Coordinates of C-alpha atoms and ligand atoms in Angstrom, one line a residue:
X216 CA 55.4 -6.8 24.8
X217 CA 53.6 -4.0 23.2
X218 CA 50.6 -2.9 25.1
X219 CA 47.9 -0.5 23.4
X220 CA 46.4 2.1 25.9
X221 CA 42.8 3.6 25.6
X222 CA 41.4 6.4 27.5
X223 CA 37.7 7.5 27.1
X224 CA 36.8 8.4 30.4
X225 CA 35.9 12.1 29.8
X226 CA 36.5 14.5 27.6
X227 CA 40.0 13.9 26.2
X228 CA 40.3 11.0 23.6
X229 CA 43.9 9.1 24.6
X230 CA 45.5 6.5 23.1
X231 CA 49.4 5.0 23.4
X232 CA 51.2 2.3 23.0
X233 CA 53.6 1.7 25.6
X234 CA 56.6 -1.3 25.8
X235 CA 57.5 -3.0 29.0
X236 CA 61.3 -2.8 28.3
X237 CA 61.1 0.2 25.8
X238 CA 58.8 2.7 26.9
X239 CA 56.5 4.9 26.2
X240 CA 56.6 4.3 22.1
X241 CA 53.9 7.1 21.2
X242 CA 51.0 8.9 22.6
X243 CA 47.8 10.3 20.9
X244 CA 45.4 12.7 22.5
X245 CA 42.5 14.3 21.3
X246 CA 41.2 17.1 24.0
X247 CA 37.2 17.7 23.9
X248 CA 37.1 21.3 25.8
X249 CA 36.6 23.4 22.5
X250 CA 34.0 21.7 21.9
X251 CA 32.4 21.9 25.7
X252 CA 33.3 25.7 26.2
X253 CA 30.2 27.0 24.7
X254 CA 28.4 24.6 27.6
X255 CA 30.7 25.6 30.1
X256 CA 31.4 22.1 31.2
X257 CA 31.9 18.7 29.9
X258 CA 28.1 17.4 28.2
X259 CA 28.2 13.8 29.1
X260 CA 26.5 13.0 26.0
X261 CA 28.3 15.2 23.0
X262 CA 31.6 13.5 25.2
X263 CA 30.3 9.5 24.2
X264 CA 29.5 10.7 20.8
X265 CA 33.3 12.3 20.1
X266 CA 35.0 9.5 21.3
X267 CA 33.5 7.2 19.1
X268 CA 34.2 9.6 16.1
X269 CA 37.9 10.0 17.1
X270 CA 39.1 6.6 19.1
X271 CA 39.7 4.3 15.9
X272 CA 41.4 6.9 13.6
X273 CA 43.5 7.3 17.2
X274 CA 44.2 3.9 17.2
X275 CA 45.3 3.8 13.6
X276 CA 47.2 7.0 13.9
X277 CA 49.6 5.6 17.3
X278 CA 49.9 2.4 15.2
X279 CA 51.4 4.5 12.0
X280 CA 53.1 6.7 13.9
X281 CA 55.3 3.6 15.7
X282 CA 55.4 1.7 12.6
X283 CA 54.0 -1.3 14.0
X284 CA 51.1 -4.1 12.8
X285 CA 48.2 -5.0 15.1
X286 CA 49.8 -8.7 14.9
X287 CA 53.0 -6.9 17.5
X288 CA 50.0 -5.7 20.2
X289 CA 50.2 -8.0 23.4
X290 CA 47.6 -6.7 25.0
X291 CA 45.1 -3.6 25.2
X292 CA 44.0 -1.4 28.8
X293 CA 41.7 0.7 28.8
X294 CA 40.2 2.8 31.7
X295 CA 37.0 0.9 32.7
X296 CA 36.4 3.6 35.6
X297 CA 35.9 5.9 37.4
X298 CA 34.3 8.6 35.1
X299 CA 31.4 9.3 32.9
X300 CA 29.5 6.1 31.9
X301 CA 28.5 6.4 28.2
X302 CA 32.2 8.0 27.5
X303 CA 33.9 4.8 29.6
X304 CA 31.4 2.9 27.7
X305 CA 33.2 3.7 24.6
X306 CA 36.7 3.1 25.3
X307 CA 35.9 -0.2 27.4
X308 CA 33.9 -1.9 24.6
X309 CA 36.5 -0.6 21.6
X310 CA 38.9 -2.4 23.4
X311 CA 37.3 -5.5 24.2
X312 CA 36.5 -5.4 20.8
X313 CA 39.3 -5.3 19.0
X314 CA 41.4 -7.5 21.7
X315 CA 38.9 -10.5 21.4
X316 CA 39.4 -9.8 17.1
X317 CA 43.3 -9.5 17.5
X318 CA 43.4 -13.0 20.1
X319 CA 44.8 -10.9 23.3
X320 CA 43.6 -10.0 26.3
X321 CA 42.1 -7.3 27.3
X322 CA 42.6 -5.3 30.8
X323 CA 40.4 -2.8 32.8
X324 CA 42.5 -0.1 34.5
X325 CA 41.6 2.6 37.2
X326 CA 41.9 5.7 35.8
X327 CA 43.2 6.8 39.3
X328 CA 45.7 3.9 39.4
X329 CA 46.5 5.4 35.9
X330 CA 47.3 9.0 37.2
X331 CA 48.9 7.2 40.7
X332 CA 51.7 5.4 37.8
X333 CA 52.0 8.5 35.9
X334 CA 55.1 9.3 36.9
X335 CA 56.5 6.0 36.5
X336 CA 56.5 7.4 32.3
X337 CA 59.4 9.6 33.1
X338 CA 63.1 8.8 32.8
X339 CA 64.2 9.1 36.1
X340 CA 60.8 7.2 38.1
X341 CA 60.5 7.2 42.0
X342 CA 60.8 4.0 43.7
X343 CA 58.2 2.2 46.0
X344 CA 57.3 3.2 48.6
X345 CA 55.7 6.2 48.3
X346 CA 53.3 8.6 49.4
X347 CA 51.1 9.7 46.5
X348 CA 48.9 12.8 46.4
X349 CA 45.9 12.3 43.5
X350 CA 44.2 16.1 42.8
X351 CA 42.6 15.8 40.0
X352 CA 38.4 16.8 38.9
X353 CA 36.7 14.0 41.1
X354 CA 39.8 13.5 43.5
X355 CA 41.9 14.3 46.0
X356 CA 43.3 11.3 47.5
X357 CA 46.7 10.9 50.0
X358 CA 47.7 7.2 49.6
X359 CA 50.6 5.3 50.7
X360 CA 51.7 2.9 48.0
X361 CA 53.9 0.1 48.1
X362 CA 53.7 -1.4 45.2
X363 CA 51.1 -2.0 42.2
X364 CA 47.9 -2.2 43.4
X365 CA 49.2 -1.9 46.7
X366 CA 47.1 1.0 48.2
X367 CA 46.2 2.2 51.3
X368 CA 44.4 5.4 51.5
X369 CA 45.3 7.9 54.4
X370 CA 43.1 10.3 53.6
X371 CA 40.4 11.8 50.9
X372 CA 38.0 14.6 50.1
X373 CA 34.9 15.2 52.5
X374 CA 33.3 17.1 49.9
X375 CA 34.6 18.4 46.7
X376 CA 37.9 17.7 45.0
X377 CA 40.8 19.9 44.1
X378 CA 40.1 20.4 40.5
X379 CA 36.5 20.1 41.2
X380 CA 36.8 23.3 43.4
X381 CA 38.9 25.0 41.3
X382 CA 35.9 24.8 38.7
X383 CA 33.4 25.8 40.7
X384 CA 35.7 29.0 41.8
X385 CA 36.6 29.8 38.3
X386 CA 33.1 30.1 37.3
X387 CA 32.3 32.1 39.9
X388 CA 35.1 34.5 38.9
X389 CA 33.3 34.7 35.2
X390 CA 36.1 32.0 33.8
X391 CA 35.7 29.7 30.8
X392 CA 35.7 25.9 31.2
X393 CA 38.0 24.2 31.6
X394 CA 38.2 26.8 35.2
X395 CA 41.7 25.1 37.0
X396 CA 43.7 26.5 33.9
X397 CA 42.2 29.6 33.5
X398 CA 41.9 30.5 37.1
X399 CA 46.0 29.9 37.5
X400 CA 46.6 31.7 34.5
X401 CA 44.4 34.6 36.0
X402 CA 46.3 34.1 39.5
X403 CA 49.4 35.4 37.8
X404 CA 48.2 38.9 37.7
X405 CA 47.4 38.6 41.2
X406 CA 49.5 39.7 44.9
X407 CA 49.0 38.8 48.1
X408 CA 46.5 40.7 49.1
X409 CA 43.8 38.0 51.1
X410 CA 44.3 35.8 53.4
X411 CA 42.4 32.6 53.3
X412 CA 41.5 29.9 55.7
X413 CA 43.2 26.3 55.1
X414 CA 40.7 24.0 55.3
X415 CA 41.2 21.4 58.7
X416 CA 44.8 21.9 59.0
X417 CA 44.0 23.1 62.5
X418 CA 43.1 19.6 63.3
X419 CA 44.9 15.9 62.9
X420 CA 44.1 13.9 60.3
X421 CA 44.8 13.6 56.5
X422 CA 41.2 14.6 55.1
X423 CA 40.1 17.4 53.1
X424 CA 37.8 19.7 52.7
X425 CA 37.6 22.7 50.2
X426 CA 33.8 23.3 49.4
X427 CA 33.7 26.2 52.7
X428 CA 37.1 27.3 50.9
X429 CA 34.2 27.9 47.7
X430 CA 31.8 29.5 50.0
X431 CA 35.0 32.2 51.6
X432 CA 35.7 33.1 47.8
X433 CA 32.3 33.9 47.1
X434 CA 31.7 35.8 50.3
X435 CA 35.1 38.1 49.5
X436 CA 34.0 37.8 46.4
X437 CA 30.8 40.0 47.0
X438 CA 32.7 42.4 49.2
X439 CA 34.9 44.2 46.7
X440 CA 34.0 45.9 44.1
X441 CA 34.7 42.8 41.1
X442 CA 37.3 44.8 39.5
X443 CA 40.1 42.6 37.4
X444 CA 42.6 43.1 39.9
X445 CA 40.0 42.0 42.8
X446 CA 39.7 38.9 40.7
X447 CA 43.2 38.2 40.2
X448 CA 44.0 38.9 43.7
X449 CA 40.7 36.4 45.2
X450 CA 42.6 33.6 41.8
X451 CA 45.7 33.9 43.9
X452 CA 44.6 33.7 47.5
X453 CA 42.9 31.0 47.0
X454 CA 45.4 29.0 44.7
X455 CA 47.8 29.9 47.5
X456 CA 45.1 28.2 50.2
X457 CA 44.6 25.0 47.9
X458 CA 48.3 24.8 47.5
X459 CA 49.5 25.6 51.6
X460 CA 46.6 23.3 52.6
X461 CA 47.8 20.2 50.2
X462 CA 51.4 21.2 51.4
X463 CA 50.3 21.2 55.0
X464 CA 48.8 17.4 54.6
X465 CA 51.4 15.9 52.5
X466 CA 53.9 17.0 55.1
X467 CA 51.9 15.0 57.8
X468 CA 51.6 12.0 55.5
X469 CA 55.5 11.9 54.8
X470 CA 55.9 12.4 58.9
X471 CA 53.4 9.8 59.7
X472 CA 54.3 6.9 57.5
X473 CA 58.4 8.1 57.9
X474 CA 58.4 7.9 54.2
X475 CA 60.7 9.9 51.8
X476 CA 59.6 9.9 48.3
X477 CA 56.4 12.0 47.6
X478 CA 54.1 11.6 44.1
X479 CA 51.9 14.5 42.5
X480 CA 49.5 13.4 40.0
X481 CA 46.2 14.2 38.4
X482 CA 44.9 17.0 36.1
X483 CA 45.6 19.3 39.2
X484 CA 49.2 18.7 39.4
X485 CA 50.2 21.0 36.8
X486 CA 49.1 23.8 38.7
X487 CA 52.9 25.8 38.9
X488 CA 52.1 27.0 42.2
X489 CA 51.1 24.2 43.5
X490 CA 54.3 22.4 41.9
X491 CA 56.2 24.8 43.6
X492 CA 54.7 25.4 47.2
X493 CA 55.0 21.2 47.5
X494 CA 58.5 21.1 46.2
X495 CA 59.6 23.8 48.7
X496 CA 58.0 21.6 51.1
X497 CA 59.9 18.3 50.6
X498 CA 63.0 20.4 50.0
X499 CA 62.5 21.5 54.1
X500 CA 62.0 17.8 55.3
X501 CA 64.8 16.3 53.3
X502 CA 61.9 14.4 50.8
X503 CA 62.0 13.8 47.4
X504 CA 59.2 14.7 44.9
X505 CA 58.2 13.5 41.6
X506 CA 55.8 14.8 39.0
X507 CA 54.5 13.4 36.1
X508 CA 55.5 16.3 33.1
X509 CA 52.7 18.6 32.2
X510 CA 51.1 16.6 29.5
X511 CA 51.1 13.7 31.3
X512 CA 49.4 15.1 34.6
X513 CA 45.7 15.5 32.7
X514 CA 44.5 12.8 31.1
X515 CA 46.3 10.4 28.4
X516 CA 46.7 7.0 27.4
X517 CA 49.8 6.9 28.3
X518 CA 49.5 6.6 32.1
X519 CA 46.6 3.8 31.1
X520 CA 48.6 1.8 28.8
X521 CA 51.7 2.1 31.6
X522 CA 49.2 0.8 34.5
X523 CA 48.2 -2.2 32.1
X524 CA 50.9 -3.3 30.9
X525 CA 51.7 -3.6 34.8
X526 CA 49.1 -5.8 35.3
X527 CA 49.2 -7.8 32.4
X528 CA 53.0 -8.4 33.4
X529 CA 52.0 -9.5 37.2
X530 CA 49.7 -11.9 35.2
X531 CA 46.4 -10.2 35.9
X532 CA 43.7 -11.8 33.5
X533 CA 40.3 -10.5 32.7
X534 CA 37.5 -12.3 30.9
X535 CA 35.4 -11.1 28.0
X536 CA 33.2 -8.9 30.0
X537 CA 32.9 -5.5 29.1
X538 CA 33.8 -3.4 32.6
X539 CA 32.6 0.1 33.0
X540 CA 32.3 1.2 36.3
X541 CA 31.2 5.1 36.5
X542 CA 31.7 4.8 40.3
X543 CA 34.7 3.0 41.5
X544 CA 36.7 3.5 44.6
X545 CA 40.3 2.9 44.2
X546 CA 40.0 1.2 47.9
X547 CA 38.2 -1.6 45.8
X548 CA 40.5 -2.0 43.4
X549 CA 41.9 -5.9 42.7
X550 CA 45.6 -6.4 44.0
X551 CA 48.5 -6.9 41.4
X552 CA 50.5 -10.1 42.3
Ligands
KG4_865 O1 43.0 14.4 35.8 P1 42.1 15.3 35.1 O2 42.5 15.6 33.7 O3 40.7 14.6 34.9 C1 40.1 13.9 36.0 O4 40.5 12.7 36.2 O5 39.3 14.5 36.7 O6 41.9 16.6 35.9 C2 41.1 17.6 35.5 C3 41.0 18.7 36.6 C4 40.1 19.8 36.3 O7 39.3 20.1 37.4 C5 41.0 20.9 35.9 O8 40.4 22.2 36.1 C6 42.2 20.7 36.7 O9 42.3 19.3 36.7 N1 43.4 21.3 36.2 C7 44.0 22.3 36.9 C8 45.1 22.7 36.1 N2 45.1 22.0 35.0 C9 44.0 21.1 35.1 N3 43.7 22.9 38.1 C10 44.6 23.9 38.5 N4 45.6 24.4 37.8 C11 45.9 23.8 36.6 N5 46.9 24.3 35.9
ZN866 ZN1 41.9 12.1 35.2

């Protein structure tokens, strides 16, 4: 069963077809950010626009490229939400589209669920149960999974998310968009010269919180003098706090639930340090840890065709409503039998 994946839900333009006994058979992406730098962040509107120019010659292209007809497509996902509306918009009604003209069904995937399965892509995939930990630019989620669409959430963001606060921070430092990127890149010039707080790690629970870790950079910020190696040093002490205080959470997850296996997905998960300080960590308490690889932790189709195909194979049906949901918790998401 050949499943086509679509991904519109910002500003990368993903398509793959993926095979339930095969694999991943190709991937497509089309990244929007030259386009956005001169904004300095995504422009919702220029986004819906681009991915109608480049989904169908995607779609042809991934089609080519395997050497397969439309007539050997089983099925098409696409990410119905969480994300930008008009650009979801896009994706969701391409698909629905083209499945109700090829005679298969169409499913709506979580883009979250999507970056959750990520890892599943890679050769040697963890095994349920896990503990997962979502960073990406709108979250940062700690959830125990125990099988598709079997999430419970242990804890979340009370205010901004990882990549969303490494944005913010990189802006403030004078960076280009896309900021997470550019601020780790800048980090590597940096030494450990600050010390900065991790956010309610002095407490119990599984939350986060990073927008006072925002407010501390700005504040040290304004006390030196802004000179590059001020910059690089402020990049790495707070890279080093995001990392410690995901570290520092993760830890308590694995403890609590007495699980072994620990996830890392989302845009943020190709941070190296960040890679690093959590693998050092499950290396202490005798855990395992599993990434998806660096062009499968941002967004792709990939990880959207994978989560489908899932579905459809656990018999999930959708009608012929188009589904684009800009705001969609992943608590709400439906169960995969
Ligand atoms: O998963 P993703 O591509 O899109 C969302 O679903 O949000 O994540 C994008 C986020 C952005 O905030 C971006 O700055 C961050 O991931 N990011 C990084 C790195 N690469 C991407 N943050 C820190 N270090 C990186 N290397
Ligand atoms: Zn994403």
């Amino acid at each position: 069963m050949y499943i086509l994946g679509i991904e519109t839900s910002c500003d990368e333009t993903g398509v793959a077809i993926y095979h339930e006994k095969l694999g991943l058979i190709h991937h497509v992406l089309y990244s929007q950010i030259s386009m956005h730098r001169e904004y300095g962040g995504v422009v919702p509107e220029l986004a819906s626009r681009d991915h109608i120019r480049k989904l169908i010659p995607l779609i042809k292209e991934a089609l080519n490229a395997s050497q397969l007809q439309v007539s050997d497509i089983s099925g098409i996902a696409y990410t119905a939400g969480p994300g930008l509306v008009g650009a979801i918009l896009v994706g969701a009604a391409t698909a629905r589209s083209l499945a109700w003209t090829w005679n298969i069904p169409a499913i709506a995937v979580h883009h979250m669920e999507g970056h959750l399965l990520s890892p599943m892509l890679e050769a040697n995939p963890p095994a349920y149960p896990f503990i997962a930990l979502l960073i990406s630019g709108g979250h940062t989620l700690l959830v125990k999974v125990t099988q598709v669409g079997h999430y419970q959430i242990l804890g979340e963001s009370l205010d901004d998310a990882a990549g969303e606060a490494f944005d913010k921070t990189a802006k403030m430092l004078g960076l280009e968009y896309p900021g997470g990127p550019m601020l780790s890149q800048l980090a590597t010039q940096g030494v450990a010269r600050f010390k900065f707080p991790r956010p309610m790690t002095d407490r119990p629970g599984l939350d986060f919180s990073f927008s006072g870790l925002k407010t501390f950079t700005m504040n040290k910020l304004h006390e030196t003098a802004q000179t590059p190696q001020d910059k690089a040093d402020i990049a790495y002490a707070f890279q080093q706090a995001v990392a410690e205080t995901l570290s520092i959470k993760c830890k308590r997850a694995l403890e609590a639930t007495q699980l072994k296996t620990l996830v890392v997905a989302g845009g943020v998960s190709a941070n190296q340090q960040i890679r690093a300080t959590l693998t050092a960590m499950t290396l202490k308490v005798g855990a395992n840890i599993y990434f998806p690889r660096p062009e499968f932790c941002t967004d792709n189709g990939a990880m959207i065709a994978y989560a489908g195909c899932q579905r459809l194979l656990a018999g999930e049906h959708s009608n012929l409503e188009i589904i684009a949901k800009p705001r969609w918790p992943i608590s709400e998401i439906s169960t995969a039998q």
